[in-house]
mmCIF file with all atom_site columns, C-alpha atoms (C1' of nucleotides) in Angstrom:
data_model
loop_
_atom_site.group_PDB
_atom_site.id
_atom_site.type_symbol
_atom_site.label_atom_id
_atom_site.label_alt_id
_atom_site.label_comp_id
_atom_site.label_asym_id
_atom_site.label_entity_id
_atom_site.label_seq_id
_atom_site.pdbx_PDB_ins_code
_atom_site.Cartn_x
_atom_site.Cartn_y
_atom_site.Cartn_z
_atom_site.occupancy
_atom_site.B_iso_or_equiv
_atom_site.pdbx_formal_charge
_atom_site.auth_seq_id
_atom_site.auth_comp_id
_atom_site.auth_asym_id
_atom_site.auth_atom_id
_atom_site.pdbx_PDB_model_num
ATOM 1   C CA    . MET E 1 1   ? 67.076 123.382 244.671 1.00 0.00 ? 1   MET E CA    1
ATOM 2   C CA    . ASN E 1 2   ? 70.405 121.833 243.851 1.00 0.00 ? 2   ASN E CA    1
ATOM 3   C CA    . PHE E 1 3   ? 71.789 118.659 245.255 1.00 0.00 ? 3   PHE E CA    1
ATOM 4   C CA    . TYR E 1 4   ? 73.588 120.305 248.126 1.00 0.00 ? 4   TYR E CA    1
ATOM 5   C CA    . ASP E 1 5   ? 70.575 122.249 249.325 1.00 0.00 ? 5   ASP E CA    1
ATOM 6   C CA    . GLU E 1 6   ? 68.570 119.078 249.268 1.00 0.00 ? 6   GLU E CA    1
ATOM 7   C CA    . VAL E 1 7   ? 71.071 117.491 251.588 1.00 0.00 ? 7   VAL E CA    1
ATOM 8   C CA    . TYR E 1 8   ? 71.022 120.442 253.928 1.00 0.00 ? 8   TYR E CA    1
ATOM 9   C CA    . GLU E 1 9   ? 67.252 120.516 254.036 1.00 0.00 ? 9   GLU E CA    1
ATOM 10  C CA    . LEU E 1 10  ? 67.115 116.875 254.964 1.00 0.00 ? 10  LEU E CA    1
ATOM 11  C CA    . CYS E 1 11  ? 69.733 117.337 257.642 1.00 0.00 ? 11  CYS E CA    1
ATOM 12  C CA    . LYS E 1 12  ? 67.745 120.103 259.182 1.00 0.00 ? 12  LYS E CA    1
ATOM 13  C CA    . LYS E 1 13  ? 64.779 117.773 259.383 1.00 0.00 ? 13  LYS E CA    1
ATOM 14  C CA    . ILE E 1 14  ? 66.609 115.436 261.681 1.00 0.00 ? 14  ILE E CA    1
ATOM 15  C CA    . PRO E 1 15  ? 64.992 115.956 265.065 1.00 0.00 ? 15  PRO E CA    1
ATOM 16  C CA    . LYS E 1 16  ? 66.986 116.716 268.125 1.00 0.00 ? 16  LYS E CA    1
ATOM 17  C CA    . GLY E 1 17  ? 68.239 113.649 269.896 1.00 0.00 ? 17  GLY E CA    1
ATOM 18  C CA    . LYS E 1 18  ? 68.113 111.585 266.710 1.00 0.00 ? 18  LYS E CA    1
ATOM 19  C CA    . VAL E 1 19  ? 70.731 110.728 264.143 1.00 0.00 ? 19  VAL E CA    1
ATOM 20  C CA    . SER E 1 20  ? 70.769 109.619 260.537 1.00 0.00 ? 20  SER E CA    1
ATOM 21  C CA    . THR E 1 21  ? 73.136 108.162 258.001 1.00 0.00 ? 21  THR E CA    1
ATOM 22  C CA    . TYR E 1 22  ? 74.493 109.128 254.630 1.00 0.00 ? 22  TYR E CA    1
ATOM 23  C CA    . LYS E 1 23  ? 72.783 106.200 253.064 1.00 0.00 ? 23  LYS E CA    1
ATOM 24  C CA    . GLU E 1 24  ? 69.391 107.140 254.439 1.00 0.00 ? 24  GLU E CA    1
ATOM 25  C CA    . ILE E 1 25  ? 69.762 110.648 253.130 1.00 0.00 ? 25  ILE E CA    1
ATOM 26  C CA    . GLY E 1 26  ? 70.720 109.322 249.762 1.00 0.00 ? 26  GLY E CA    1
ATOM 27  C CA    . LYS E 1 27  ? 67.700 107.081 249.721 1.00 0.00 ? 27  LYS E CA    1
ATOM 28  C CA    . ALA E 1 28  ? 65.491 109.915 250.860 1.00 0.00 ? 28  ALA E CA    1
ATOM 29  C CA    . MET E 1 29  ? 66.320 111.844 247.720 1.00 0.00 ? 29  MET E CA    1
ATOM 30  C CA    . ASN E 1 30  ? 65.836 108.859 245.449 1.00 0.00 ? 30  ASN E CA    1
ATOM 31  C CA    . SER E 1 31  ? 69.513 108.472 244.795 1.00 0.00 ? 31  SER E CA    1
ATOM 32  C CA    . ARG E 1 32  ? 72.445 106.401 245.805 1.00 0.00 ? 32  ARG E CA    1
ATOM 33  C CA    . ALA E 1 33  ? 74.711 109.385 246.070 1.00 0.00 ? 33  ALA E CA    1
ATOM 34  C CA    . TYR E 1 34  ? 75.607 108.840 249.663 1.00 0.00 ? 34  TYR E CA    1
ATOM 35  C CA    . ARG E 1 35  ? 79.127 109.844 248.796 1.00 0.00 ? 35  ARG E CA    1
ATOM 36  C CA    . ALA E 1 36  ? 78.054 113.133 247.338 1.00 0.00 ? 36  ALA E CA    1
ATOM 37  C CA    . VAL E 1 37  ? 76.112 113.656 250.538 1.00 0.00 ? 37  VAL E CA    1
ATOM 38  C CA    . GLY E 1 38  ? 79.359 113.519 252.413 1.00 0.00 ? 38  GLY E CA    1
ATOM 39  C CA    . GLN E 1 39  ? 80.804 116.201 250.222 1.00 0.00 ? 39  GLN E CA    1
ATOM 40  C CA    . ALA E 1 40  ? 77.849 118.443 250.824 1.00 0.00 ? 40  ALA E CA    1
ATOM 41  C CA    . LEU E 1 41  ? 78.155 118.148 254.569 1.00 0.00 ? 41  LEU E CA    1
ATOM 42  C CA    . ARG E 1 42  ? 81.879 118.603 254.442 1.00 0.00 ? 42  ARG E CA    1
ATOM 43  C CA    . ASN E 1 43  ? 81.363 121.994 252.824 1.00 0.00 ? 43  ASN E CA    1
ATOM 44  C CA    . ASN E 1 44  ? 78.459 122.864 255.089 1.00 0.00 ? 44  ASN E CA    1
ATOM 45  C CA    . PRO E 1 45  ? 77.980 126.570 254.418 1.00 0.00 ? 45  PRO E CA    1
ATOM 46  C CA    . TYR E 1 46  ? 75.146 126.578 256.951 1.00 0.00 ? 46  TYR E CA    1
ATOM 47  C CA    . ALA E 1 47  ? 77.410 125.602 259.769 1.00 0.00 ? 47  ALA E CA    1
ATOM 48  C CA    . PRO E 1 48  ? 75.217 126.193 262.827 1.00 0.00 ? 48  PRO E CA    1
ATOM 49  C CA    . ILE E 1 49  ? 71.893 125.715 261.076 1.00 0.00 ? 49  ILE E CA    1
ATOM 50  C CA    . VAL E 1 50  ? 72.625 122.322 259.604 1.00 0.00 ? 50  VAL E CA    1
ATOM 51  C CA    . PRO E 1 51  ? 73.407 119.773 262.312 1.00 0.00 ? 51  PRO E CA    1
ATOM 52  C CA    . CYS E 1 52  ? 75.873 117.816 260.256 1.00 0.00 ? 52  CYS E CA    1
ATOM 53  C CA    . HIS E 1 53  ? 77.100 116.046 263.355 1.00 0.00 ? 53  HIS E CA    1
ATOM 54  C CA    . ARG E 1 54  ? 73.891 114.051 263.444 1.00 0.00 ? 54  ARG E CA    1
ATOM 55  C CA    . VAL E 1 55  ? 74.804 112.320 260.231 1.00 0.00 ? 55  VAL E CA    1
ATOM 56  C CA    . LEU E 1 56  ? 76.862 109.182 260.626 1.00 0.00 ? 56  LEU E CA    1
ATOM 57  C CA    . ASN E 1 57  ? 78.000 106.299 258.509 1.00 0.00 ? 57  ASN E CA    1
ATOM 58  C CA    . SER E 1 58  ? 76.005 103.099 258.287 1.00 0.00 ? 58  SER E CA    1
ATOM 59  C CA    . LYS E 1 59  ? 77.707 101.651 261.337 1.00 0.00 ? 59  LYS E CA    1
ATOM 60  C CA    . GLY E 1 60  ? 76.633 104.530 263.492 1.00 0.00 ? 60  GLY E CA    1
ATOM 61  C CA    . GLU E 1 61  ? 80.106 105.932 263.859 1.00 0.00 ? 61  GLU E CA    1
ATOM 62  C CA    . LEU E 1 62  ? 81.265 109.508 263.644 1.00 0.00 ? 62  LEU E CA    1
ATOM 63  C CA    . TYR E 1 63  ? 83.232 109.355 260.472 1.00 0.00 ? 63  TYR E CA    1
ATOM 64  C CA    . GLY E 1 64  ? 85.744 112.167 260.028 1.00 0.00 ? 64  GLY E CA    1
ATOM 65  C CA    . PHE E 1 65  ? 84.351 114.320 262.794 1.00 0.00 ? 65  PHE E CA    1
ATOM 66  C CA    . ASN E 1 66  ? 86.478 113.755 265.776 1.00 0.00 ? 66  ASN E CA    1
ATOM 67  C CA    . GLY E 1 67  ? 89.543 111.903 264.673 1.00 0.00 ? 67  GLY E CA    1
ATOM 68  C CA    . LYS E 1 68  ? 90.456 113.003 261.198 1.00 0.00 ? 68  LYS E CA    1
ATOM 69  C CA    . MET E 1 69  ? 89.539 116.635 261.014 1.00 0.00 ? 69  MET E CA    1
ATOM 70  C CA    . ASN E 1 70  ? 91.109 118.865 263.582 1.00 0.00 ? 70  ASN E CA    1
ATOM 71  C CA    . ASN E 1 71  ? 88.393 121.460 263.914 1.00 0.00 ? 71  ASN E CA    1
ATOM 72  C CA    . LYS E 1 72  ? 87.891 122.316 267.516 1.00 0.00 ? 72  LYS E CA    1
ATOM 73  C CA    . ASN E 1 73  ? 84.192 122.790 266.930 1.00 0.00 ? 73  ASN E CA    1
ATOM 74  C CA    . LEU E 1 74  ? 83.823 119.132 266.161 1.00 0.00 ? 74  LEU E CA    1
ATOM 75  C CA    . LYS E 1 75  ? 84.831 118.298 269.650 1.00 0.00 ? 75  LYS E CA    1
ATOM 76  C CA    . ASP E 1 76  ? 82.004 120.446 270.900 1.00 0.00 ? 76  ASP E CA    1
ATOM 77  C CA    . LYS E 1 77  ? 79.675 118.699 268.520 1.00 0.00 ? 77  LYS E CA    1
ATOM 78  C CA    . GLU E 1 78  ? 80.196 115.458 270.321 1.00 0.00 ? 78  GLU E CA    1
ATOM 79  C CA    . LYS E 1 79  ? 79.340 117.282 273.493 1.00 0.00 ? 79  LYS E CA    1
ATOM 80  C CA    . LEU E 1 80  ? 76.292 118.694 271.811 1.00 0.00 ? 80  LEU E CA    1
ATOM 81  C CA    . LEU E 1 81  ? 75.190 115.223 270.839 1.00 0.00 ? 81  LEU E CA    1
ATOM 82  C CA    . LEU E 1 82  ? 75.539 114.046 274.387 1.00 0.00 ? 82  LEU E CA    1
ATOM 83  C CA    . LYS E 1 83  ? 73.540 117.004 275.525 1.00 0.00 ? 83  LYS E CA    1
ATOM 84  C CA    . GLU E 1 84  ? 70.802 116.118 273.070 1.00 0.00 ? 84  GLU E CA    1
ATOM 85  C CA    . GLY E 1 85  ? 70.574 112.630 274.486 1.00 0.00 ? 85  GLY E CA    1
ATOM 86  C CA    . VAL E 1 86  ? 72.728 110.837 271.952 1.00 0.00 ? 86  VAL E CA    1
ATOM 87  C CA    . LYS E 1 87  ? 75.340 108.877 273.794 1.00 0.00 ? 87  LYS E CA    1
ATOM 88  C CA    . VAL E 1 88  ? 78.675 108.766 272.032 1.00 0.00 ? 88  VAL E CA    1
ATOM 89  C CA    . LYS E 1 89  ? 81.375 106.341 273.006 1.00 0.00 ? 89  LYS E CA    1
ATOM 90  C CA    . ASN E 1 90  ? 84.684 106.285 271.236 1.00 0.00 ? 90  ASN E CA    1
ATOM 91  C CA    . ASN E 1 91  ? 83.210 108.060 268.216 1.00 0.00 ? 91  ASN E CA    1
ATOM 92  C CA    . LYS E 1 92  ? 80.357 105.594 268.047 1.00 0.00 ? 92  LYS E CA    1
ATOM 93  C CA    . VAL E 1 93  ? 76.718 106.199 268.853 1.00 0.00 ? 93  VAL E CA    1
ATOM 94  C CA    . ILE E 1 94  ? 75.141 103.993 271.469 1.00 0.00 ? 94  ILE E CA    1
ATOM 95  C CA    . ASP E 1 95  ? 71.716 102.570 270.558 1.00 0.00 ? 95  ASP E CA    1
ATOM 96  C CA    . PHE E 1 96  ? 72.331 103.953 267.144 1.00 0.00 ? 96  PHE E CA    1
ATOM 97  C CA    . GLU E 1 97  ? 69.634 101.875 265.478 1.00 0.00 ? 97  GLU E CA    1
ATOM 98  C CA    . LYS E 1 98  ? 67.132 103.015 268.024 1.00 0.00 ? 98  LYS E CA    1
ATOM 99  C CA    . LYS E 1 99  ? 67.931 106.678 267.539 1.00 0.00 ? 99  LYS E CA    1
ATOM 100 C CA    . LEU E 1 100 ? 68.181 106.398 263.800 1.00 0.00 ? 100 LEU E CA    1
ATOM 101 C CA    . PHE E 1 101 ? 65.857 108.784 262.047 1.00 0.00 ? 101 PHE E CA    1
ATOM 102 C CA    . LYS E 1 102 ? 64.362 107.591 258.765 1.00 0.00 ? 102 LYS E CA    1
ATOM 103 C CA    . PHE E 1 103 ? 62.792 109.935 256.314 1.00 0.00 ? 103 PHE E CA    1
ATOM 104 C "C1'" . DC  L 2 1   ? 84.703 116.821 228.286 1.00 0.00 ? 1   DC  L "C1'" 1
ATOM 105 C "C1'" . DG  L 2 2   ? 87.202 113.580 231.108 1.00 0.00 ? 2   DG  L "C1'" 1
ATOM 106 C "C1'" . DC  L 2 3   ? 89.985 112.345 235.199 1.00 0.00 ? 3   DC  L "C1'" 1
ATOM 107 C "C1'" . DT  L 2 4   ? 90.464 112.617 240.140 1.00 0.00 ? 4   DT  L "C1'" 1
ATOM 108 C "C1'" . DT  L 2 5   ? 88.712 113.008 244.643 1.00 0.00 ? 5   DT  L "C1'" 1
ATOM 109 C "C1'" . DG  L 2 6   ? 85.832 112.135 248.741 1.00 0.00 ? 6   DG  L "C1'" 1
ATOM 110 C "C1'" . DA  L 2 7   ? 82.302 113.004 256.158 1.00 0.00 ? 7   DA  L "C1'" 1
ATOM 111 C "C1'" . DC  L 2 8   ? 80.325 106.121 252.192 1.00 0.00 ? 8   DC  L "C1'" 1
ATOM 112 C "C1'" . DA  L 2 9   ? 78.659 101.220 251.418 1.00 0.00 ? 9   DA  L "C1'" 1
ATOM 113 C "C1'" . DC  L 2 10  ? 79.055 96.553  249.961 1.00 0.00 ? 10  DC  L "C1'" 1
ATOM 114 C "C1'" . DC  L 2 11  ? 81.293 92.223  249.079 1.00 0.00 ? 11  DC  L "C1'" 1
ATOM 115 C "C1'" . DG  L 2 12  ? 84.991 89.186  248.606 1.00 0.00 ? 12  DG  L "C1'" 1
ATOM 116 C "C1'" . DT  L 2 13  ? 89.248 87.407  250.646 1.00 0.00 ? 13  DT  L "C1'" 1
ATOM 117 C "C1'" . DA  J 3 1   ? 86.963 90.067  262.418 1.00 0.00 ? 1   DA  J "C1'" 1
ATOM 118 C "C1'" . DA  J 3 2   ? 89.806 93.024  259.776 1.00 0.00 ? 2   DA  J "C1'" 1
ATOM 119 C "C1'" . DC  J 3 3   ? 91.372 94.607  255.309 1.00 0.00 ? 3   DC  J "C1'" 1
ATOM 120 C "C1'" . DG  J 3 4   ? 91.209 95.756  250.615 1.00 0.00 ? 4   DG  J "C1'" 1
ATOM 121 C "C1'" . DG  J 3 5   ? 89.096 96.264  246.114 1.00 0.00 ? 5   DG  J "C1'" 1
ATOM 122 C "C1'" . DT  J 3 6   ? 85.068 97.959  243.610 1.00 0.00 ? 6   DT  J "C1'" 1
ATOM 123 C "C1'" . DG  J 3 7   ? 80.833 100.627 242.755 1.00 0.00 ? 7   DG  J "C1'" 1
ATOM 124 C "C1'" . DC  J 3 8   ? 78.244 104.689 243.536 1.00 0.00 ? 8   DC  J "C1'" 1
ATOM 125 C "C1'" . DC  J 3 9   ? 77.288 110.040 242.444 1.00 0.00 ? 9   DC  J "C1'" 1
ATOM 126 C "C1'" . DA  J 3 10  ? 78.277 114.886 242.357 1.00 0.00 ? 10  DA  J "C1'" 1
ATOM 127 C "C1'" . DA  J 3 11  ? 82.005 118.588 242.296 1.00 0.00 ? 11  DA  J "C1'" 1
ATOM 128 C "C1'" . DG  J 3 12  ? 86.436 120.505 241.090 1.00 0.00 ? 12  DG  J "C1'" 1
ATOM 129 C "C1'" . DC  J 3 13  ? 90.037 121.163 238.204 1.00 0.00 ? 13  DC  J "C1'" 1
#
DNA sequence: CGCTTGACACCGT
DNA sequence: AACGGTGCCAAGC
């Protein structure tokens, strides 16, 4: 189990309708490598399996999903979030702290 | 082996 | 409140 896989496993554990943060994931694996977590998700070889769109920055914002990267799928991911019950407004999650999933 | 690069976070202006 | 510098850790080159 390398670092990346660890990240993916944790992401998969995030229940539907909940979100998490890079920091939490880092803490969950006894590390402060929240940056490396970002790299793992950015690669994301398990595209549909790993719900990388449920991982946000500490402010509860979609960082690099909808504005910076121009993947069309990412647009759908926001829709997917809404469908799961996570309200997204201007790339920010409403009631983020309430929906935050801790490991 | 060492320098650079990030889907970040924290703290000081 | 917004912005910028610094620290963090793993990967790539």
